[in-house]
Amino acid sequence: MNNTLRNRACTGTALALAVSTVLTACGGGDSASSDTRTAKDSPTARSAATVKDPLVATFDGGLYILDGESLKLTRTLALPGFNRVNPAGDDSHVIVSTDAGFRVLDAAEQNLTDITYEGAKPGHVVRHAGRTVLFTDGTGEVNVIDPADLSGGTKPEGRTYHSTEAHHGVAVELSNGELLSTLGTEEKRTGALVLDKNNKEIKRDERCPGVHGEAAAQGEAVGVGCEDGVLIYKNGEFTKVDAPDDYGRIGNQAGSDASPVLLGDYKTDPDAELERPTRISLIDTETAKLRLVDLGTSYSFRSLGRGPHGEALVLGTDGALHVIDPKTGTVEKKIPVVDTWQEPLDWQQARPTLFVRDHTAYVSEPGKRTVHAVDIESGEKITSVTLPKGTNELSGVVGH
């Protein structure tokens, strides 16, 4: 997610990876497996079969809905354009970023709903403390929704905020109602501000050049990435954690309620067309210290995730899922999942992607048109599926 990182920071559709949790699933019936429809055919119609804990994968021209346990393809929805997917925050819905804005997919019922948040360049989708926040890059609009309100089929009445200027940004609402949102313009991003429940500014910090991405750690410490480290907001105060390099860009992060340590990427070449880093960053929000770990393999912005116990997970181009102790930086195991691969130059092009729910890591392998489910703790591959086309993004429902 995803929104994004080699100079993708300037692209409006980029978004950070969010951390997810898994549930066990059971699937829909055979009748859904061959159904293909356009998004406008029947946006509010209920499908005959309901899929529990579905996954959603994008492909060139549409969406695949998969059963969360068997990975069986239960429905294909046609949806033109480059689309992105993120959990909405409940056990039924997924947010789809389209050319025209955010659309809400009822993945359990296998239909696009009428709920839309229109606006150019829909960007980051962030779930935290029972709220889901949508940031529209082209307008600077922030929409905060309670995912439980999506089940009614009508657009929820939620909190809104408009950034002073449109930019590729991100926002998150905290459990006390404070809203942290990035600061910037289309040309330059500088940091973050915090608003109270009434959208009145109470804090700001502009020590974060090129601010990009967000993740929350244990204790509700929120980190946003900078071109020279990380900016942390915790207990009403900002703290800057400097990178060891003059240019040490952290643009994508993954957090966990089970760990005070944030997982981030790490890039050091501001002039690279595409930097393929081998080091990841671990940011301890309690000590405000940053540790770099060299994995010996590169990875992409869709490679980061967190396990059920706070494990740091990185899908490497060596084809393995690297399971890392976030406190020590020790790589505890490497789980072979896919063939070796190389990150493409264009950030919108498909590459193996990681999506995590609870104890299961789902990994796509576009070149083979497959999606795999792996048990994080045992390292065993649970099941795999071959799809009609290779997929790009991979996400699913995540209930709280």
Tab-separated table of C-alpha atoms in Angstrom:
chain	number	residue	atom	x	y	z
A	1	MET	CA	0.000	0.000	0.000
A	2	ASN	CA	1.178	2.161	-1.213
A	3	ASN	CA	0.561	3.959	-1.910
A	4	THR	CA	5.911	5.362	-3.741
A	5	LEU	CA	9.498	5.144	-3.317
A	6	ARG	CA	12.152	5.672	-5.719
A	7	ASN	CA	10.754	9.010	-6.784
A	8	ARG	CA	7.404	7.388	-6.482
A	9	ALA	CA	6.891	9.773	-3.610
A	10	CYS	CA	5.726	12.287	-6.176
A	11	THR	CA	3.185	9.931	-7.669
A	12	GLY	CA	-0.264	10.590	-6.436
A	13	THR	CA	-1.436	7.057	-6.339
A	14	ALA	CA	1.268	5.686	-4.093
A	15	LEU	CA	0.465	4.463	-0.687
A	16	ALA	CA	2.065	2.736	2.183
A	17	LEU	CA	1.697	-0.707	3.166
A	18	ALA	CA	-0.688	-1.224	6.003
A	19	VAL	CA	-0.276	-4.004	8.486
A	20	SER	CA	-3.014	-6.607	8.519
A	21	THR	CA	-4.399	-9.511	10.531
A	22	VAL	CA	-5.688	-12.929	9.426
A	23	LEU	CA	-8.783	-14.933	10.124
A	24	THR	CA	-9.585	-18.447	8.962
A	25	ALA	CA	-11.931	-18.638	6.041
A	26	CYS	CA	-14.514	-20.735	4.267
A	27	GLY	CA	-15.573	-20.177	0.742
A	28	GLY	CA	-18.263	-19.376	-1.734
A	29	GLY	CA	-19.927	-21.793	-4.086
A	30	ASP	CA	-19.085	-22.902	-7.608
A	31	SER	CA	-21.714	-20.643	-9.131
A	32	ALA	CA	-19.579	-17.562	-8.537
A	33	SER	CA	-16.347	-18.835	-10.026
A	34	SER	CA	-17.060	-18.009	-13.663
A	35	ASP	CA	-19.023	-14.778	-13.135
A	36	THR	CA	-17.541	-11.722	-14.828
A	37	ARG	CA	-19.308	-8.370	-14.781
A	38	THR	CA	-18.449	-4.737	-15.245
A	39	ALA	CA	-18.435	-2.446	-12.257
A	40	LYS	CA	-21.578	-0.689	-13.490
A	41	ASP	CA	-23.625	-3.839	-14.141
A	42	SER	CA	-25.101	-4.225	-10.680
A	43	PRO	CA	-23.249	-2.214	-8.075
A	44	THR	CA	-25.719	-2.827	-5.244
A	45	ALA	CA	-26.837	-6.336	-6.111
A	46	ARG	CA	-26.220	-9.090	-3.582
A	47	SER	CA	-24.396	-12.141	-4.800
A	48	ALA	CA	-25.862	-15.555	-4.125
A	49	ALA	CA	-22.750	-16.738	-2.308
A	50	THR	CA	-21.009	-14.923	0.524
A	51	VAL	CA	-17.254	-15.348	0.866
A	52	LYS	CA	-15.792	-15.348	4.357
A	53	ASP	CA	-12.493	-13.518	4.856
A	54	PRO	CA	-11.978	-12.886	1.144
A	55	LEU	CA	-8.788	-11.769	-0.548
A	56	VAL	CA	-8.831	-9.273	-3.402
A	57	ALA	CA	-6.192	-9.125	-6.125
A	58	THR	CA	-5.961	-6.602	-8.938
A	59	PHE	CA	-5.114	-7.450	-12.519
A	60	ASP	CA	-4.994	-5.409	-15.703
A	61	GLY	CA	-8.679	-4.681	-16.198
A	62	GLY	CA	-10.295	-5.871	-13.015
A	63	LEU	CA	-10.392	-7.530	-9.631
A	64	TYR	CA	-10.240	-11.151	-8.503
A	65	ILE	CA	-12.040	-12.149	-5.313
A	66	LEU	CA	-10.593	-15.253	-3.664
A	67	ASP	CA	-11.790	-17.452	-0.831
A	68	GLY	CA	-9.553	-16.724	2.164
A	69	GLU	CA	-8.984	-20.362	3.094
A	70	SER	CA	-8.896	-22.324	-0.156
A	71	LEU	CA	-7.735	-19.368	-2.340
A	72	LYS	CA	-10.366	-20.478	-4.833
A	73	LEU	CA	-11.356	-17.785	-7.331
A	74	THR	CA	-14.981	-16.967	-6.496
A	75	ARG	CA	-15.648	-13.928	-8.681
A	76	THR	CA	-14.069	-11.704	-11.309
A	77	LEU	CA	-15.105	-8.063	-11.528
A	78	ALA	CA	-14.161	-5.974	-14.554
A	79	LEU	CA	-12.812	-2.552	-13.594
A	80	PRO	CA	-10.696	-0.670	-16.149
A	81	GLY	CA	-7.625	1.362	-15.238
A	82	PHE	CA	-4.847	0.996	-12.693
A	83	ASN	CA	-6.546	0.038	-9.426
A	84	ARG	CA	-5.183	-0.364	-5.908
A	85	VAL	CA	-6.671	-2.237	-2.948
A	86	ASN	CA	-6.527	-1.867	0.834
A	87	PRO	CA	-8.496	-3.307	3.756
A	88	ALA	CA	-11.423	-1.128	4.812
A	89	GLY	CA	-11.112	-2.316	8.399
A	90	ASP	CA	-14.029	-4.744	8.780
A	91	ASP	CA	-14.732	-8.344	7.778
A	92	SER	CA	-16.510	-7.492	4.520
A	93	HIS	CA	-15.104	-4.479	2.710
A	94	VAL	CA	-12.034	-3.448	0.737
A	95	ILE	CA	-11.195	0.072	-0.451
A	96	VAL	CA	-10.423	0.231	-4.172
A	97	SER	CA	-8.435	3.221	-5.440
A	98	THR	CA	-9.534	3.985	-9.008
A	99	ASP	CA	-8.817	6.737	-11.521
A	100	ALA	CA	-11.836	8.671	-10.222
A	101	GLY	CA	-11.387	8.185	-6.474
A	102	PHE	CA	-11.949	5.655	-3.725
A	103	ARG	CA	-14.661	3.021	-4.208
A	104	VAL	CA	-15.918	0.586	-1.609
A	105	LEU	CA	-16.011	-3.096	-2.541
A	106	ASP	CA	-18.152	-5.483	-0.517
A	107	ALA	CA	-15.732	-8.343	-0.972
A	108	ALA	CA	-17.774	-10.759	1.124
A	109	GLU	CA	-20.825	-10.201	-1.077
A	110	GLN	CA	-18.583	-9.859	-4.142
A	111	ASN	CA	-19.968	-6.579	-5.453
A	112	LEU	CA	-18.834	-2.991	-5.789
A	113	THR	CA	-21.120	-0.781	-3.715
A	114	ASP	CA	-22.417	2.707	-4.491
A	115	ILE	CA	-20.160	4.201	-1.822
A	116	THR	CA	-17.525	6.408	-3.435
A	117	TYR	CA	-15.171	9.180	-2.365
A	118	GLU	CA	-14.504	11.054	-5.558
A	119	GLY	CA	-11.287	12.915	-6.213
A	120	ALA	CA	-8.164	12.843	-8.336
A	121	LYS	CA	-5.230	10.679	-7.272
A	122	PRO	CA	-6.627	8.674	-4.354
A	123	GLY	CA	-3.640	7.824	-2.175
A	124	HIS	CA	-2.989	6.284	1.217
A	125	VAL	CA	-5.557	4.296	3.170
A	126	VAL	CA	-4.763	3.978	6.891
A	127	ARG	CA	-6.534	1.860	9.516
A	128	HIS	CA	-6.016	2.624	13.184
A	129	ALA	CA	-8.034	2.589	16.428
A	130	GLY	CA	-11.227	1.480	14.703
A	131	ARG	CA	-11.145	4.237	12.094
A	132	THR	CA	-10.095	4.221	8.451
A	133	VAL	CA	-8.634	7.364	6.889
A	134	LEU	CA	-8.562	8.114	3.153
A	135	PHE	CA	-6.190	10.738	1.762
A	136	THR	CA	-6.944	12.113	-1.723
A	137	ASP	CA	-3.697	13.496	-3.131
A	138	GLY	CA	-5.256	15.561	-5.922
A	139	THR	CA	-7.403	17.619	-3.550
A	140	GLY	CA	-5.737	17.240	-0.149
A	141	GLU	CA	-9.028	15.992	1.281
A	142	VAL	CA	-8.991	13.645	4.257
A	143	ASN	CA	-12.002	11.430	5.009
A	144	VAL	CA	-12.277	9.531	8.296
A	145	ILE	CA	-14.805	6.701	8.428
A	146	ASP	CA	-15.948	4.032	10.846
A	147	PRO	CA	-15.749	0.841	8.745
A	148	ALA	CA	-18.734	-0.560	10.661
A	149	ASP	CA	-20.859	2.077	8.924
A	150	LEU	CA	-20.068	0.679	5.465
A	151	SER	CA	-22.449	-2.258	5.894
A	152	GLY	CA	-25.503	-0.059	5.386
A	153	GLY	CA	-24.723	0.385	1.701
A	154	THR	CA	-24.817	4.179	1.911
A	155	LYS	CA	-21.926	6.600	2.279
A	156	PRO	CA	-21.141	7.084	5.983
A	157	GLU	CA	-21.198	10.529	7.554
A	158	GLY	CA	-17.638	10.921	8.730
A	159	ARG	CA	-15.027	13.464	9.677
A	160	THR	CA	-13.400	15.487	6.913
A	161	TYR	CA	-10.375	17.732	6.761
A	162	HIS	CA	-8.833	19.675	3.890
A	163	SER	CA	-5.081	20.128	3.752
A	164	THR	CA	-3.919	23.674	3.089
A	165	GLU	CA	-2.525	22.469	-0.223
A	166	ALA	CA	-2.971	19.277	-2.205
A	167	HIS	CA	-0.020	16.906	-1.987
A	168	HIS	CA	0.894	13.232	-1.872
A	169	GLY	CA	0.090	12.753	1.788
A	170	VAL	CA	-1.198	10.508	4.512
A	171	ALA	CA	-3.292	10.899	7.667
A	172	VAL	CA	-4.227	8.833	10.718
A	173	GLU	CA	-6.787	9.377	13.487
A	174	LEU	CA	-5.666	8.416	16.993
A	175	SER	CA	-7.821	6.815	19.669
A	176	ASN	CA	-8.274	10.181	21.448
A	177	GLY	CA	-9.655	11.802	18.299
A	178	GLU	CA	-6.489	13.638	17.315
A	179	LEU	CA	-5.766	13.634	13.588
A	180	LEU	CA	-2.165	13.532	12.347
A	181	SER	CA	-1.806	14.650	8.740
A	182	THR	CA	1.162	15.461	6.522
A	183	LEU	CA	2.226	18.938	5.420
A	184	GLY	CA	3.272	19.801	1.902
A	185	THR	CA	2.587	20.968	-1.611
A	186	GLU	CA	2.790	19.222	-4.963
A	187	GLU	CA	6.470	20.246	-5.136
A	188	LYS	CA	7.656	19.850	-1.548
A	189	ARG	CA	6.633	17.941	1.575
A	190	THR	CA	7.995	19.040	4.933
A	191	GLY	CA	6.442	17.273	7.924
A	192	ALA	CA	3.206	16.735	9.819
A	193	LEU	CA	0.647	18.516	11.964
A	194	VAL	CA	-1.819	17.295	14.578
A	195	LEU	CA	-5.417	18.494	14.929
A	196	ASP	CA	-7.745	18.120	17.877
A	197	LYS	CA	-11.261	16.651	17.571
A	198	ASN	CA	-12.511	19.962	16.176
A	199	ASN	CA	-9.798	20.112	13.483
A	200	LYS	CA	-7.921	22.832	15.351
A	201	GLU	CA	-4.153	22.580	14.964
A	202	ILE	CA	-2.376	21.738	18.223
A	203	LYS	CA	1.076	20.555	17.064
A	204	ARG	CA	3.286	20.624	14.012
A	205	ASP	CA	6.803	19.549	13.115
A	206	GLU	CA	8.510	20.339	9.819
A	207	ARG	CA	11.746	18.430	10.394
A	208	CYS	CA	10.724	15.733	7.914
A	209	PRO	CA	11.740	16.490	4.328
A	210	GLY	CA	9.946	14.409	1.725
A	211	VAL	CA	7.532	13.001	4.316
A	212	HIS	CA	5.977	9.766	3.088
A	213	GLY	CA	4.083	6.875	4.612
A	214	GLU	CA	2.822	6.089	8.111
A	215	ALA	CA	2.746	3.254	10.633
A	216	ALA	CA	1.679	2.891	14.256
A	217	ALA	CA	3.578	0.937	16.896
A	218	GLN	CA	2.673	-0.406	20.310
A	219	GLY	CA	1.607	2.398	22.649
A	220	GLU	CA	0.135	4.370	19.735
A	221	ALA	CA	3.439	5.795	18.613
A	222	VAL	CA	2.963	6.964	15.029
A	223	GLY	CA	5.912	7.238	12.679
A	224	VAL	CA	6.074	9.020	9.333
A	225	GLY	CA	9.007	8.515	7.002
A	226	CYS	CA	11.465	11.248	6.012
A	227	GLU	CA	14.389	11.545	3.613
A	228	ASP	CA	16.676	11.687	6.636
A	229	GLY	CA	15.007	9.357	9.142
A	230	VAL	CA	11.632	9.139	10.863
A	231	LEU	CA	9.363	11.571	12.695
A	232	ILE	CA	7.527	9.980	15.651
A	233	TYR	CA	4.421	11.373	17.339
A	234	LYS	CA	3.750	9.897	20.783
A	235	ASN	CA	1.992	11.162	23.913
A	236	GLY	CA	1.384	14.556	22.359
A	237	GLU	CA	4.982	15.223	21.304
A	238	PHE	CA	7.059	14.873	18.150
A	239	THR	CA	10.499	13.220	18.207
A	240	LYS	CA	12.880	13.115	15.252
A	241	VAL	CA	14.958	9.974	14.752
A	242	ASP	CA	17.837	10.766	12.411
A	243	ALA	CA	19.117	8.367	9.776
A	244	PRO	CA	22.840	7.510	9.944
A	245	ASP	CA	23.263	8.872	6.393
A	246	ASP	CA	22.693	12.450	5.229
A	247	TYR	CA	20.162	11.005	2.814
A	248	GLY	CA	18.537	7.989	4.425
A	249	ARG	CA	15.031	7.757	3.058
A	250	ILE	CA	12.345	5.757	4.822
A	251	GLY	CA	9.244	5.909	2.638
A	252	ASN	CA	7.338	2.773	3.599
A	253	GLN	CA	6.684	1.428	7.067
A	254	ALA	CA	4.799	-1.399	8.777
A	255	GLY	CA	3.745	-1.322	12.416
A	256	SER	CA	2.276	-3.711	14.962
A	257	ASP	CA	0.350	-3.326	18.219
A	258	ALA	CA	2.546	-6.147	19.538
A	259	SER	CA	5.840	-4.277	19.110
A	260	PRO	CA	7.221	-0.798	19.859
A	261	VAL	CA	9.484	-1.155	16.819
A	262	LEU	CA	8.505	0.054	13.361
A	263	LEU	CA	9.739	-1.701	10.216
A	264	GLY	CA	10.805	0.556	7.367
A	265	ASP	CA	12.622	0.447	4.065
A	266	TYR	CA	15.895	2.363	3.658
A	267	LYS	CA	17.349	4.120	0.607
A	268	THR	CA	20.504	6.212	0.328
A	269	ASP	CA	20.748	7.329	-3.326
A	270	PRO	CA	18.625	10.416	-4.076
A	271	ASP	CA	19.593	10.338	-7.760
A	272	ALA	CA	18.811	6.688	-8.508
A	273	GLU	CA	16.198	5.955	-11.162
A	274	LEU	CA	15.397	2.925	-9.048
A	275	GLU	CA	17.366	1.986	-5.971
A	276	ARG	CA	17.136	-1.671	-4.997
A	277	PRO	CA	18.161	-1.561	-1.329
A	278	THR	CA	19.210	-4.594	0.696
A	279	ARG	CA	18.955	-2.911	4.096
A	280	ILE	CA	15.774	-2.367	6.110
A	281	SER	CA	15.311	-0.033	9.067
A	282	LEU	CA	13.984	-0.897	12.519
A	283	ILE	CA	12.887	2.157	14.511
A	284	ASP	CA	12.399	1.702	18.257
A	285	THR	CA	9.715	4.204	19.291
A	286	GLU	CA	10.565	3.782	22.982
A	287	THR	CA	14.274	4.594	22.698
A	288	ALA	CA	14.096	6.699	19.513
A	289	LYS	CA	16.903	4.590	18.045
A	290	LEU	CA	17.210	3.367	14.464
A	291	ARG	CA	18.858	0.073	13.517
A	292	LEU	CA	19.780	-0.988	9.979
A	293	VAL	CA	19.734	-4.659	9.005
A	294	ASP	CA	21.257	-5.943	5.763
A	295	LEU	CA	19.158	-8.820	4.440
A	296	GLY	CA	21.530	-9.684	1.624
A	297	THR	CA	18.647	-9.349	-0.844
A	298	SER	CA	16.643	-6.454	-2.229
A	299	TYR	CA	12.897	-6.005	-1.838
A	300	SER	CA	10.143	-3.638	-2.987
A	301	PHE	CA	7.601	-1.294	-1.419
A	302	ARG	CA	5.078	-4.146	-1.475
A	303	SER	CA	7.389	-6.413	0.527
A	304	LEU	CA	6.851	-5.236	4.112
A	305	GLY	CA	4.516	-6.738	6.711
A	306	ARG	CA	4.156	-7.746	10.347
A	307	GLY	CA	3.420	-11.121	11.918
A	308	PRO	CA	0.958	-11.955	14.713
A	309	HIS	CA	3.581	-11.482	17.437
A	310	GLY	CA	5.091	-8.348	15.935
A	311	GLU	CA	7.610	-10.170	13.741
A	312	ALA	CA	9.050	-7.989	10.981
A	313	LEU	CA	8.391	-9.615	7.606
A	314	VAL	CA	10.143	-8.802	4.341
A	315	LEU	CA	9.572	-10.557	1.019
A	316	GLY	CA	12.973	-10.537	-0.691
A	317	THR	CA	13.839	-10.728	-4.358
A	318	ASP	CA	15.589	-13.973	-3.427
A	319	GLY	CA	12.067	-15.435	-3.270
A	320	ALA	CA	12.073	-15.898	0.513
A	321	LEU	CA	9.989	-14.395	3.275
A	322	HIS	CA	12.462	-13.094	5.853
A	323	VAL	CA	11.167	-13.296	9.436
A	324	ILE	CA	13.025	-10.809	11.642
A	325	ASP	CA	13.059	-10.200	15.387
A	326	PRO	CA	12.310	-6.451	15.475
A	327	LYS	CA	14.043	-5.924	18.818
A	328	THR	CA	17.378	-7.513	17.912
A	329	GLY	CA	17.350	-7.330	14.122
A	330	THR	CA	18.087	-11.059	13.916
A	331	VAL	CA	16.743	-12.862	10.851
A	332	GLU	CA	15.116	-15.824	12.578
A	333	LYS	CA	14.208	-17.723	9.420
A	334	LYS	CA	13.857	-17.498	5.671
A	335	ILE	CA	10.795	-19.154	4.193
A	336	PRO	CA	11.100	-19.983	0.456
A	337	VAL	CA	7.864	-18.902	-1.251
A	338	VAL	CA	8.402	-17.780	-4.861
A	339	ASP	CA	11.106	-17.839	-7.528
A	340	THR	CA	13.765	-15.136	-7.541
A	341	TRP	CA	12.550	-11.872	-9.068
A	342	GLN	CA	13.624	-8.309	-9.812
A	343	GLU	CA	11.746	-5.134	-9.012
A	344	PRO	CA	10.561	-3.440	-12.249
A	345	LEU	CA	11.484	0.171	-12.967
A	346	ASP	CA	7.858	1.317	-13.209
A	347	TRP	CA	6.246	1.247	-9.751
A	348	GLN	CA	2.857	0.388	-11.256
A	349	GLN	CA	4.185	-2.800	-12.838
A	350	ALA	CA	3.419	-6.099	-11.138
A	351	ARG	CA	5.869	-7.769	-8.784
A	352	PRO	CA	5.504	-10.354	-5.975
A	353	THR	CA	3.445	-8.785	-3.210
A	354	LEU	CA	3.001	-9.574	0.482
A	355	PHE	CA	-0.286	-9.333	2.410
A	356	VAL	CA	-0.477	-10.565	6.007
A	357	ARG	CA	-3.457	-11.557	8.134
A	358	ASP	CA	-2.731	-12.969	11.572
A	359	HIS	CA	-0.656	-16.160	11.192
A	360	THR	CA	-0.851	-16.327	7.393
A	361	ALA	CA	1.277	-14.581	4.783
A	362	TYR	CA	-0.287	-14.348	1.340
A	363	VAL	CA	2.202	-13.874	-1.475
A	364	SER	CA	1.466	-13.282	-5.136
A	365	GLU	CA	3.715	-14.496	-7.953
A	366	PRO	CA	2.550	-12.582	-11.053
A	367	GLY	CA	4.908	-14.329	-13.482
A	368	LYS	CA	3.295	-17.680	-12.694
A	369	ARG	CA	-0.204	-16.221	-12.171
A	370	THR	CA	-0.234	-17.717	-8.682
A	371	VAL	CA	-1.068	-16.701	-5.117
A	372	HIS	CA	0.338	-18.646	-2.171
A	373	ALA	CA	-0.698	-18.916	1.486
A	374	VAL	CA	2.104	-19.576	3.991
A	375	ASP	CA	1.956	-20.292	7.718
A	376	ILE	CA	4.350	-17.772	9.256
A	377	GLU	CA	5.206	-19.808	12.336
A	378	SER	CA	5.693	-23.234	10.764
A	379	GLY	CA	7.039	-21.903	7.471
A	380	GLU	CA	4.865	-24.352	5.575
A	381	LYS	CA	3.014	-23.475	2.394
A	382	ILE	CA	-0.686	-24.005	3.125
A	383	THR	CA	-2.069	-23.791	-0.391
A	384	SER	CA	-1.655	-22.089	-3.765
A	385	VAL	CA	-3.927	-21.109	-6.641
A	386	THR	CA	-3.290	-20.388	-10.319
A	387	LEU	CA	-5.365	-17.524	-11.731
A	388	PRO	CA	-6.349	-16.629	-15.311
A	389	LYS	CA	-4.024	-13.601	-15.307
A	390	GLY	CA	-1.046	-12.456	-13.285
A	391	THR	CA	-2.009	-10.129	-10.437
A	392	ASN	CA	-0.594	-6.810	-9.297
A	393	GLU	CA	-1.808	-5.713	-5.843
A	394	LEU	CA	-3.048	-8.103	-3.170
A	395	SER	CA	-5.168	-7.296	-0.124
A	396	GLY	CA	-8.234	-8.501	1.762
A	397	VAL	CA	-10.692	-7.886	4.550
A	398	VAL	CA	-9.344	-7.312	8.030
A	399	GLY	CA	-11.903	-7.279	10.833
A	400	HIS	CA	-11.211	-5.665	14.210
